[in-house]
């Protein structure tokens, strides 16, 4: 029997156990941004360590960091063979607003052939596919190379401790390639491999006017209102072509050549469905670029939240003292997040109108990434998808960010292959996050083929 028949057989014999085990992980509310979940972070790390050991690792451990712990595991079959390192993250985004969930976020359940829970896709469900694919290879003695696991707990907060962690553990993390499932595919019937991620600069701004909230009748019209001023400042950050107005913002943008843009245009991306899913009747972005290009190869600026003044019930007639906003910029390869932070801060201060003071604070950031399509691991992934989906996978650049991927390249000198099996409709970071069982099993089926072809490519 060939490997594909073997793996599909193994999946159908063990599918309920796989789900039960994944549910155990999904029940742990490992929200990295909240200190009240510190113990849950440890429980989730422990759970993954045990899963990796049970699946067949020789060794697994929890390594403390300055922030949340990392789970490391390995099976070294033959030191002369290549090393594939699997990366994933066990932390999740907060589940709020809870009232919008149809079933509680940390009580996973299956409805309509989908797993519903925070982390079902991002990234517990996706990382678990690797644990189960590894289990299959270990149990059937078909792991053709060495494997390492590095599962972090800080991805959703920008991986603040990971640069130091990677430097201190560079020897342990040494590998030939990194394999990651933490991205999405274009559609269920369009197998695709993510070849790019965007970087990120994320800041919070505070605009201060008078030293206290004032009576809006006695002062309105005579004193600068920080909420009005912040709104004007934000509005001026993009122009009529939806280009960012910060001086120097586009200086380092790596322009993508016509050939790759043409290839992107040929990708079977369904713009109408994209609009329908999010219920908007028009897409808006930088003039001269398609929606896929606007998220894949162009930088962008968004306000993530804005607040200030009175937002309680009814009306209160005040001229507020302060206004705030959280502003993020998605960056493309070759833009540097620290340079962009500096440009933003300088620009934001320069546009402050008279009568208000501005302070800014960098929250987190990370760099973009491009994955070469002529890499042996890319070719291996391509063959694996071809086998399990029965058609050619399409390379495409995603608009999302995974900050550690560029760190791996910088510190470990290793490229990452982004074999994501998520869908647009999985609602990651939103209420009712879900992951279709079909995608979960398809991932487990495709991953062992990657190993087979990768080792073949490396011979
Ligand atoms: N898994 C996502 C990133 C992603 C999702 C990339 C889908 C491509 C397709 C990751 O967990 C994530 O949410 N990243 C954050 C990074 C930030 C918190 C530093 C993001 O992109 O907002
Ligand atoms: Mn993720
Ligand atoms: Mn995420």
Coordinates of N, CA and C in Angstrom, one line a residue, residues 231-329:
X231 N -9.3 62.8 15.4 CA -10.0 62.4 14.2 C -9.4 63.0 13.0
X232 N -9.1 64.3 13.1 CA -8.5 65.0 11.9 C -7.1 64.4 11.6
X233 N -6.4 64.2 12.6 CA -5.0 63.7 12.4 C -5.1 62.3 11.7
X234 N -6.0 61.5 12.2 CA -6.1 60.1 11.7 C -6.5 60.2 10.2
X235 N -7.5 61.1 10.0 CA -8.0 61.2 8.6 C -6.9 61.6 7.6
X236 N -6.0 62.4 8.1 CA -4.9 62.9 7.2 C -3.8 61.8 7.0
X237 N -3.9 60.7 7.7 CA -2.8 59.7 7.5 C -2.9 59.0 6.2
X238 N -4.1 59.1 5.5 CA -4.2 58.5 4.2 C -4.7 59.5 3.2
X239 N -4.4 59.5 2.0 CA -4.9 60.5 1.0 C -6.0 60.0 0.2
X240 N -6.4 60.7 -0.9 CA -7.6 60.4 -1.7 C -7.3 59.1 -2.5
X241 N -6.1 58.7 -2.6 CA -5.8 57.4 -3.3 C -5.6 56.3 -2.3
X242 N -5.9 56.5 -1.1 CA -5.7 55.6 0.0 C -4.2 55.2 0.2
X243 N -3.4 56.1 -0.1 CA -2.0 55.9 0.2 C -1.6 56.6 1.5
X244 N -0.7 56.0 2.2 CA -0.3 56.5 3.5 C 0.6 57.8 3.3
X245 N 0.3 58.8 4.1 CA 0.9 60.1 3.8 C 2.2 60.3 4.6
X246 N 2.5 59.4 5.5 CA 3.7 59.5 6.3 C 5.0 59.6 5.4
X247 N 5.8 60.7 5.6 CA 6.9 60.9 4.7 C 7.9 59.7 4.8
X248 N 8.3 59.2 3.7 CA 9.3 58.1 3.7 C 8.6 56.7 3.8
X249 N 7.3 56.6 4.0 CA 6.7 55.4 4.3 C 6.9 54.3 3.3
X250 N 6.9 54.7 2.0 CA 7.0 53.8 0.9 C 8.5 53.6 0.4
X251 N 9.4 54.3 1.0 CA 10.8 54.3 0.5 C 11.4 52.9 0.4
X252 N 11.2 52.0 1.3 CA 11.8 50.7 1.3 C 11.0 49.6 0.8
X253 N 9.8 49.9 0.3 CA 8.8 48.9 -0.2 C 9.5 48.2 -1.4
X254 N 9.6 46.8 -1.2 CA 10.1 46.0 -2.4 C 9.0 45.9 -3.4
X255 N 9.2 46.5 -4.6 CA 8.2 46.5 -5.6 C 8.2 45.1 -6.2
X256 N 7.0 44.6 -6.5 CA 6.9 43.2 -7.1 C 6.8 43.3 -8.6
X257 N 7.6 42.5 -9.3 CA 7.6 42.7 -10.7 C 6.3 42.2 -11.4
X258 N 6.2 42.6 -12.7 CA 5.0 42.4 -13.5 C 4.6 40.9 -13.5
X259 N 5.7 40.1 -13.6 CA 5.5 38.6 -13.8 C 4.7 38.1 -12.6
X260 N 5.2 38.4 -11.3 CA 4.5 37.9 -10.2 C 3.2 38.5 -10.0
X261 N 3.0 39.8 -10.4 CA 1.7 40.4 -10.3 C 0.7 39.7 -11.3
X262 N 1.2 39.4 -12.4 CA 0.3 38.7 -13.4 C -0.1 37.3 -12.8
X263 N 0.9 36.6 -12.2 CA 0.6 35.3 -11.6 C -0.4 35.5 -10.5
X264 N -0.3 36.5 -9.7 CA -1.3 36.8 -8.7 C -2.7 37.0 -9.3
X265 N -2.7 37.7 -10.4 CA -4.0 38.0 -11.0 C -4.7 36.8 -11.5
X266 N -3.9 35.8 -11.9 CA -4.4 34.5 -12.4 C -4.9 33.6 -11.2
X267 N -4.5 33.9 -10.0 CA -4.9 33.0 -8.9 C -6.5 33.1 -8.8
X268 N -7.1 31.9 -8.6 CA -8.6 31.9 -8.6 C -9.1 32.4 -7.3
X269 N -9.0 33.7 -7.1 CA -9.5 34.4 -5.9 C -10.8 35.0 -6.3
X270 N -11.8 34.7 -5.5 CA -13.2 35.1 -5.8 C -13.6 36.3 -5.0
X271 N -13.4 37.5 -5.7 CA -13.7 38.7 -5.0 C -15.1 38.9 -4.6
X272 N -16.0 38.4 -5.3 CA -17.5 38.5 -4.9 C -17.7 37.8 -3.6
X273 N -17.2 36.6 -3.5 CA -17.4 35.8 -2.3 C -16.7 36.5 -1.1
X274 N -15.5 37.0 -1.4 CA -14.8 37.7 -0.3 C -15.6 38.9 0.2
X275 N -16.3 39.6 -0.6 CA -17.2 40.7 -0.2 C -18.4 40.2 0.5
X276 N -19.0 39.1 -0.1 CA -20.2 38.6 0.5 C -20.0 38.0 1.9
X277 N -18.8 37.3 2.1 CA -18.5 36.8 3.5 C -18.5 37.9 4.5
X278 N -18.1 39.1 4.2 CA -18.0 40.1 5.2 C -19.1 41.2 5.1
X279 N -20.0 40.9 4.1 CA -21.1 41.8 3.9 C -20.8 43.3 3.6
X280 N -19.9 43.4 2.7 CA -19.6 44.8 2.2 C -19.9 44.8 0.7
X281 N -20.4 46.0 0.2 CA -20.7 46.0 -1.3 C -19.6 46.5 -2.1
X282 N -18.5 47.1 -1.5 CA -17.4 47.6 -2.3 C -16.1 47.4 -1.5
X283 N -15.0 47.1 -2.3 CA -13.7 47.0 -1.6 C -13.0 48.3 -1.9
X284 N -12.3 48.7 -0.8 CA -11.6 50.0 -0.9 C -10.1 49.9 -0.5
X285 N -9.3 50.5 -1.3 CA -7.8 50.4 -1.0 C -7.0 51.2 -1.9
X286 N -5.7 51.0 -1.9 CA -4.8 51.9 -2.7 C -5.1 51.8 -4.2
X287 N -5.2 52.9 -4.8 CA -5.5 53.0 -6.2 C -4.4 52.3 -7.0
X288 N -4.8 51.5 -8.0 CA -3.9 50.9 -8.9 C -3.6 49.4 -8.5
X289 N -4.2 48.9 -7.5 CA -3.9 47.5 -7.0 C -5.1 46.8 -6.8
X290 N -5.1 45.5 -7.1 CA -6.2 44.6 -6.8 C -6.3 44.3 -5.3
X291 N -7.4 43.7 -4.9 CA -7.6 43.4 -3.5 C -6.5 42.5 -3.0
X292 N -6.2 41.5 -3.8 CA -5.2 40.5 -3.4 C -3.8 41.2 -3.3
X293 N -3.5 42.2 -4.2 CA -2.3 42.9 -4.1 C -2.2 43.8 -2.9
X294 N -3.4 44.5 -2.6 CA -3.5 45.4 -1.5 C -3.1 44.7 -0.2
X295 N -3.5 43.5 0.0 CA -3.2 42.8 1.2 C -1.9 42.0 1.1
X296 N -1.5 41.6 -0.1 CA -0.4 40.7 -0.2 C 1.0 41.4 -0.4
X297 N 1.0 42.5 -1.2 CA 2.3 43.1 -1.6 C 2.3 44.6 -1.3
X298 N 1.3 45.2 -0.7 CA 1.3 46.6 -0.4 C 1.1 46.8 1.1
X299 N 1.8 47.8 1.7 CA 1.6 48.1 3.1 C 0.2 48.8 3.3
X300 N -0.3 48.8 4.5 CA -1.5 49.5 4.8 C -1.5 50.1 6.2
X301 N -2.4 51.0 6.5 CA -2.5 51.6 7.9 C -4.0 51.5 8.3
X302 N -4.2 51.0 9.6 CA -5.5 50.9 10.1 C -5.6 51.3 11.6
X303 N -6.7 52.0 11.9 CA -7.0 52.2 13.3 C -7.7 51.0 13.8
X304 N -7.2 50.4 14.9 CA -7.8 49.2 15.5 C -8.8 49.5 16.6
X305 N -8.7 50.7 17.1 CA -9.6 51.1 18.2 C -9.4 52.6 18.4
X306 N -10.5 53.3 18.9 CA -10.4 54.7 19.1 C -11.3 55.0 20.3
X307 N -10.9 55.8 21.3 CA -11.7 56.1 22.4 C -11.4 57.4 23.0
X308 N -12.2 57.8 23.9 CA -12.0 59.1 24.6 C -13.3 59.8 24.9
X309 N -13.4 60.6 25.9 CA -14.6 61.3 26.2 C -15.7 60.4 26.8
X310 N -16.9 60.9 26.7 CA -18.0 60.2 27.3 C -18.6 59.2 26.4
X311 N -18.7 57.9 26.8 CA -19.3 56.9 25.9 C -20.3 56.1 26.7
X312 N -20.7 56.6 27.8 CA -21.7 55.9 28.6 C -23.1 56.1 28.1
X313 N -24.1 55.7 28.9 CA -25.5 55.9 28.5 C -25.9 57.4 28.4
X314 N -26.7 57.7 27.5 CA -27.3 59.1 27.3 C -26.2 60.1 27.0
X315 N -26.5 61.3 27.2 CA -25.6 62.4 26.8 C -24.9 63.1 28.0
X316 N -23.7 63.4 27.9 CA -23.0 64.2 28.9 C -22.3 65.3 28.1
X317 N -22.5 66.5 28.5 CA -22.0 67.6 27.7 C -20.6 68.0 28.2
X318 N -19.6 67.4 27.6 CA -18.2 67.7 28.0 C -17.4 67.9 26.8
X319 N -16.3 68.6 27.0 CA -15.2 68.7 26.0 C -14.1 67.9 26.7
X320 N -13.8 66.7 26.2 CA -12.9 65.7 26.9 C -11.4 66.3 27.0
X321 N -10.8 65.7 28.0 CA -9.4 66.1 28.2 C -8.4 65.2 27.3
X322 N -8.9 64.0 27.0 CA -8.0 63.1 26.3 C -8.7 62.3 25.2
X323 N -7.9 61.8 24.2 CA -8.4 60.9 23.2 C -7.2 60.0 22.9
X324 N -7.6 58.7 22.5 CA -6.6 57.7 22.3 C -7.0 56.9 21.0
X325 N -6.0 56.3 20.4 CA -6.2 55.4 19.3 C -5.1 54.3 19.3
X326 N -5.4 53.1 18.8 CA -4.4 52.1 18.5 C -4.3 52.0 17.0
X327 N -3.1 52.2 16.5 CA -2.9 52.3 15.1 C -1.9 51.3 14.6
X328 N -2.3 50.5 13.6 CA -1.3 49.5 13.1 C -1.0 49.7 11.7
X329 N 0.2 49.4 11.3 CA 0.6 49.4 9.9 C 1.1 48.0 9.5

